[in-house]
Coordinates of C-alpha atoms in Angstrom, one line a residue:
M1450 CA 0.0 0.0 0.0
P1451 CA 1.5 3.4 -0.9
E1452 CA 2.4 5.8 1.9
S1453 CA 0.5 9.1 2.3
R1454 CA 3.7 11.0 1.4
E1455 CA 3.9 9.2 -1.9
L1456 CA 0.3 9.9 -2.8
E1457 CA 0.7 13.6 -1.8
S1458 CA 3.8 13.9 -3.9
F1459 CA 2.1 12.2 -6.9
L1460 CA -1.0 14.5 -6.7
A1461 CA 1.2 17.6 -6.4
L1462 CA 3.3 16.6 -9.4
A1463 CA 0.2 15.7 -11.4
E1464 CA -1.0 19.3 -10.8
E1465 CA 2.2 21.1 -11.4
L1466 CA 3.9 18.8 -14.0
H1467 CA 7.2 20.3 -12.9
F1468 CA 9.6 18.7 -10.3
G1469 CA 10.9 22.1 -9.1
R1470 CA 7.6 23.7 -8.5
T1471 CA 6.3 20.5 -6.8
A1472 CA 9.4 20.5 -4.5
E1473 CA 8.7 24.2 -3.6
R1474 CA 5.0 23.4 -3.0
L1475 CA 5.8 20.4 -0.7
R1476 CA 8.9 22.2 0.9
V1477 CA 11.3 19.4 0.1
S1478 CA 14.1 19.0 -2.4
T1479 CA 13.6 18.1 -6.0
A1480 CA 15.6 14.9 -5.5
Q1481 CA 13.2 13.9 -2.8
V1482 CA 10.2 14.4 -5.0
S1483 CA 11.9 12.3 -7.8
Q1484 CA 12.8 9.5 -5.4
T1485 CA 9.3 9.4 -3.9
I1486 CA 7.7 9.2 -7.4
R1487 CA 10.0 6.4 -8.4
K1488 CA 9.2 4.5 -5.2
L1489 CA 5.5 4.9 -6.0
E1490 CA 5.9 3.7 -9.6
R1491 CA 7.8 0.6 -8.4
R1492 CA 4.9 -0.2 -6.0
I1493 CA 2.3 0.2 -8.8
G1494 CA 4.5 -1.5 -11.4
V1495 CA 4.1 1.0 -14.3
P1496 CA 5.4 4.5 -15.0
L1497 CA 3.0 7.2 -13.9
F1498 CA 4.8 10.1 -15.7
T1499 CA 6.9 10.5 -18.8
R1500 CA 9.9 12.8 -18.3
T1501 CA 12.0 14.6 -20.8
S1502 CA 14.5 17.4 -20.5
R1503 CA 11.7 19.9 -21.3
R1504 CA 8.5 18.5 -19.9
V1505 CA 6.7 16.2 -17.5
E1506 CA 3.5 14.5 -18.6
L1507 CA 1.1 11.9 -17.0
T1508 CA 0.9 8.5 -18.6
P1509 CA -2.6 7.1 -19.2
V1510 CA -2.3 5.0 -16.0
G1511 CA -1.1 8.2 -14.2
R1512 CA -4.1 10.2 -15.5
Q1513 CA -6.5 7.5 -14.3
L1514 CA -4.8 7.3 -10.9
R1515 CA -5.0 11.1 -10.5
D1516 CA -8.7 11.1 -11.4
D1517 CA -9.6 8.2 -9.1
L1518 CA -7.4 9.3 -6.2
R1519 CA -8.0 13.1 -6.0
P1520 CA -11.6 13.0 -4.6
A1521 CA -10.6 10.4 -2.0
W1522 CA -7.5 12.3 -1.0
S1523 CA -9.5 15.5 -0.6
A1524 CA -12.1 13.7 1.6
V1525 CA -9.3 12.3 3.8
T1526 CA -7.6 15.7 4.3
A1527 CA -10.9 17.4 4.9
A1528 CA -11.8 14.8 7.5
V1529 CA -8.6 15.3 9.3
A1530 CA -9.0 19.1 9.3
K1531 CA -12.5 18.7 10.6
A1532 CA -11.4 16.5 13.4
V1533 CA -8.7 19.0 14.3
D1534 CA -11.2 21.9 14.2
A1535 CA -13.6 19.9 16.4
G1536 CA -11.0 19.7 19.0
R1537 CA -9.7 23.3 18.8
G1538 CA -12.9 25.2 17.9
V1539 CA -12.8 28.2 15.6
T1540 CA -9.6 29.7 16.8
G1541 CA -6.3 30.8 15.4
T1542 CA -5.7 33.1 12.5
L1543 CA -7.6 33.2 9.1
R1544 CA -5.6 34.7 6.3
V1545 CA -7.8 36.3 3.7
A1546 CA -6.6 37.9 0.4
F1547 CA -8.3 40.5 -1.8
G1548 CA -7.3 42.3 -5.0
D1549 CA -8.6 45.9 -4.8
A1550 CA -10.4 48.5 -2.5
A1551 CA -13.9 47.2 -3.1
G1552 CA -12.9 43.7 -2.3
G1553 CA -11.2 44.8 0.9
Q1554 CA -14.3 46.8 1.9
L1555 CA -16.5 43.8 1.3
L1556 CA -14.3 41.4 3.3
A1557 CA -14.0 43.9 6.2
G1558 CA -17.8 43.6 6.5
V1559 CA -17.6 39.9 6.4
A1560 CA -14.8 39.8 9.0
E1561 CA -16.9 42.0 11.4
R1562 CA -19.8 39.5 11.2
F1563 CA -17.3 36.5 11.4
R1564 CA -15.7 37.8 14.6
R1565 CA -19.0 38.0 16.3
R1566 CA -19.5 34.3 15.9
A1567 CA -15.8 33.3 16.3
P1568 CA -14.3 35.8 18.9
G1569 CA -11.4 33.5 19.4
C1570 CA -10.2 33.8 15.7
E1571 CA -8.3 36.6 14.2
V1572 CA -8.6 37.7 10.6
E1573 CA -5.4 38.8 8.8
F1574 CA -5.9 40.7 5.4
R1575 CA -3.5 40.6 2.6
E1576 CA -3.6 42.5 -0.7
A1577 CA -2.7 40.3 -3.7
R1578 CA -1.7 41.1 -7.2
P1579 CA -3.6 38.9 -9.8
A1580 CA -0.5 36.8 -10.5
E1581 CA -0.1 36.1 -6.7
V1582 CA -3.6 34.7 -6.2
L1583 CA -3.1 31.1 -7.4
P1584 CA 0.5 30.6 -6.0
W1585 CA -0.6 32.0 -2.6
L1586 CA -3.5 29.6 -2.4
R1587 CA -1.5 26.6 -3.6
E1588 CA 1.5 27.3 -1.4
G1589 CA -0.4 28.0 1.7
E1590 CA 0.4 31.7 2.0
V1591 CA -3.4 32.5 2.5
D1592 CA -6.4 30.4 3.5
V1593 CA -9.0 32.0 1.3
V1594 CA -9.2 34.7 -1.4
L1595 CA -11.9 36.8 -2.9
A1596 CA -11.5 36.4 -6.7
G1597 CA -13.3 36.6 -10.0
L1598 CA -15.1 33.4 -11.0
P1599 CA -14.5 30.9 -12.3
L1600 CA -11.0 30.4 -10.9
D1601 CA -10.4 27.0 -12.4
G1602 CA -8.4 24.3 -10.7
R1603 CA -9.3 20.8 -9.5
D1604 CA -7.4 21.6 -6.4
L1605 CA -9.6 24.6 -5.6
V1606 CA -13.0 25.0 -4.1
T1607 CA -15.3 27.9 -5.0
G1608 CA -17.9 29.2 -2.6
P1609 CA -21.2 30.8 -3.6
V1610 CA -21.3 33.9 -5.8
L1611 CA -21.2 37.0 -3.6
V1612 CA -21.3 39.8 -6.2
R1613 CA -22.5 40.1 -9.8
E1614 CA -21.7 43.3 -11.7
L1615 CA -21.6 44.8 -15.2
R1616 CA -18.4 44.7 -17.3
F1617 CA -16.9 48.0 -18.4
L1618 CA -13.9 49.0 -20.5
A1619 CA -11.3 51.4 -19.0
V1620 CA -10.0 53.5 -21.9
A1621 CA -8.0 56.6 -22.4
A1622 CA -10.0 59.8 -22.0
G1623 CA -9.2 60.7 -25.6
H1624 CA -10.0 57.3 -27.0
P1625 CA -12.8 57.0 -29.6
F1626 CA -14.6 54.6 -27.3
A1627 CA -14.8 57.2 -24.6
R1628 CA -17.5 59.0 -26.6
W1629 CA -19.6 55.9 -27.0
D1630 CA -22.6 54.9 -24.9
A1631 CA -21.5 51.3 -24.9
V1632 CA -18.8 49.2 -26.7
P1633 CA -20.0 46.0 -28.5
V1634 CA -17.9 42.9 -27.6
A1635 CA -17.1 42.4 -31.3
D1636 CA -15.1 45.7 -31.2
L1637 CA -12.5 44.2 -28.9
A1638 CA -10.9 42.7 -32.0
R1639 CA -10.1 46.2 -33.2
V1640 CA -8.0 47.2 -30.2
T1641 CA -5.3 46.0 -27.9
V1642 CA -6.8 44.5 -24.8
L1643 CA -4.9 44.6 -21.6
R1644 CA -5.3 41.8 -19.0
C1645 CA -3.9 40.6 -15.8
A1646 CA -2.7 37.0 -15.4
L1647 CA -5.8 35.5 -13.8
P1648 CA -7.9 33.3 -16.1
D1649 CA -11.2 34.6 -17.5
P1650 CA -12.9 32.1 -19.9
W1651 CA -15.1 34.8 -21.4
L1652 CA -12.1 37.0 -22.2
D1653 CA -10.1 34.1 -23.4
E1654 CA -12.7 33.6 -26.0
H1655 CA -13.3 37.1 -27.0
A1656 CA -9.8 38.5 -26.6
P1657 CA -7.4 35.6 -27.2
D1658 CA -4.6 37.9 -28.3
A1659 CA -4.8 40.1 -25.2
D1660 CA -1.6 41.7 -23.8
L1661 CA -1.2 39.7 -20.5
R1662 CA 0.7 41.4 -17.7
P1663 CA 1.5 38.7 -15.2
R1664 CA 3.0 41.0 -12.5
A1665 CA 0.9 44.0 -13.2
G1666 CA -1.3 45.5 -10.5
L1667 CA -4.6 47.3 -11.1
Q1668 CA -3.1 50.8 -10.9
E1669 CA -0.4 49.9 -13.4
L1670 CA -2.9 48.5 -15.8
L1671 CA -5.2 51.6 -15.5
T1672 CA -2.1 53.8 -16.1
L1673 CA -1.4 51.8 -19.3
A1674 CA -5.0 52.3 -20.4
G1675 CA -4.9 56.0 -19.6
A1676 CA -1.8 56.3 -21.7
G1677 CA -3.5 54.8 -24.6
A1678 CA -1.6 51.5 -24.6
G1679 CA -4.8 49.5 -24.7
V1680 CA -8.3 49.0 -23.2
L1681 CA -8.8 47.3 -19.9
P1682 CA -11.9 45.1 -19.1
V1683 CA -13.0 45.8 -15.5
G1684 CA -15.9 45.4 -13.3
A1685 CA -18.4 48.2 -12.6
H1686 CA -17.0 48.8 -9.1
I1687 CA -13.7 50.0 -10.5
R1688 CA -15.2 53.2 -11.8
R1689 CA -16.4 54.0 -8.4
Y1690 CA -13.3 53.2 -6.5
Y1691 CA -10.7 54.3 -9.0
P1692 CA -11.8 57.5 -10.8
R1693 CA -9.1 59.0 -12.8
P1694 CA -8.9 62.1 -15.1
D1695 CA -7.0 60.1 -17.8
V1696 CA -9.4 57.2 -17.9
A1697 CA -13.0 56.9 -19.1
Y1698 CA -15.2 53.9 -18.1
V1699 CA -17.5 52.7 -20.9
P1700 CA -20.1 49.9 -20.5
M1701 CA -19.7 46.7 -22.6
A1702 CA -22.9 46.3 -24.5
D1703 CA -23.4 42.6 -24.7
A1704 CA -21.1 41.1 -22.2
P1705 CA -22.1 38.7 -19.3
R1706 CA -21.8 40.0 -15.8
L1707 CA -18.6 39.4 -13.8
E1708 CA -19.0 37.2 -10.7
W1709 CA -16.9 37.3 -7.5
G1710 CA -16.7 34.8 -4.7
L1711 CA -14.5 33.1 -2.1
V1712 CA -12.0 30.4 -3.2
W1713 CA -9.9 28.1 -1.1
P1714 CA -7.7 25.0 -1.5
A1715 CA -9.6 21.7 -1.8
G1716 CA -9.2 19.5 1.3
T1717 CA -8.1 22.3 3.6
A1718 CA -11.5 23.8 4.4
S1719 CA -11.1 24.3 8.2
A1720 CA -13.9 25.4 10.5
R1721 CA -12.5 28.9 10.1
V1722 CA -12.9 28.9 6.3
R1723 CA -16.3 27.4 6.4
A1724 CA -17.5 29.9 9.1
F1725 CA -16.1 32.8 7.1
A1726 CA -17.7 31.6 3.9
D1727 CA -21.1 31.3 5.7
A1728 CA -20.7 34.9 7.1
A1729 CA -20.0 36.2 3.6
A1730 CA -23.1 34.5 2.2
E1731 CA -25.2 35.9 5.0
L1732 CA -23.9 39.4 4.6
V1733 CA -24.7 39.6 0.8
R1734 CA -28.2 38.1 1.3
E1735 CA -29.2 40.9 3.8
P1736 CA -31.4 43.6 2.3
V1737 CA -29.8 47.0 1.9

């Protein structure tokens, strides 16, 4: 029977497909990951990965094992976390990440409600650039993040939608779009579209050649838009929280609404995370 360390290493490598990143994620050496995977392959009797100097890929047996094992492993880790929480109660520190001022304000309201039901638990806020969201979640830097949905990943859990809002384009004040009542989605093909590193399936479809800025923060992207370097798709809240004389915000005529919710790593949903997610859902359900 494989050891838990072998299964954990296998699932991490199946997600990362890179020995170095897997070692960083598990906080061990690359050599240890390689040795553990080889030991697991000897137990099973077939290769689980194909390895070349440039890439790592799952074999058919490896893909099947990943798909069969992941739900069971998530259930085991969740059960252990639940048992620990039952003994400790909702205590300790919950680390929550957000991306902009609106998200921070929403989470501050959630934290106030959360603290009333869990006075023994502290909430620590961290502001994250888009490119930091997924690494922070997967490396354990934060427990939960408020992010645009969907934030795909078999290793992630998404809570209920907390906010739905219209999509806008941030454009230079002198841009032709700034004089329009609304910009049709089809017109995105005519301009350079600026984007952060987080996935957005709708934008992937309608702006596949967008200028991705993996390390860019919101203010940097707005500055680029204001300088005429491209147009930036944003949610409606951005025009309220980030008014700028060099930027005009124009509605997108036929775009679906943006959705926002809490996301956390699968299998690590502690009582703190569950209680915080419940507080968030209750807060947005209240009439204003």
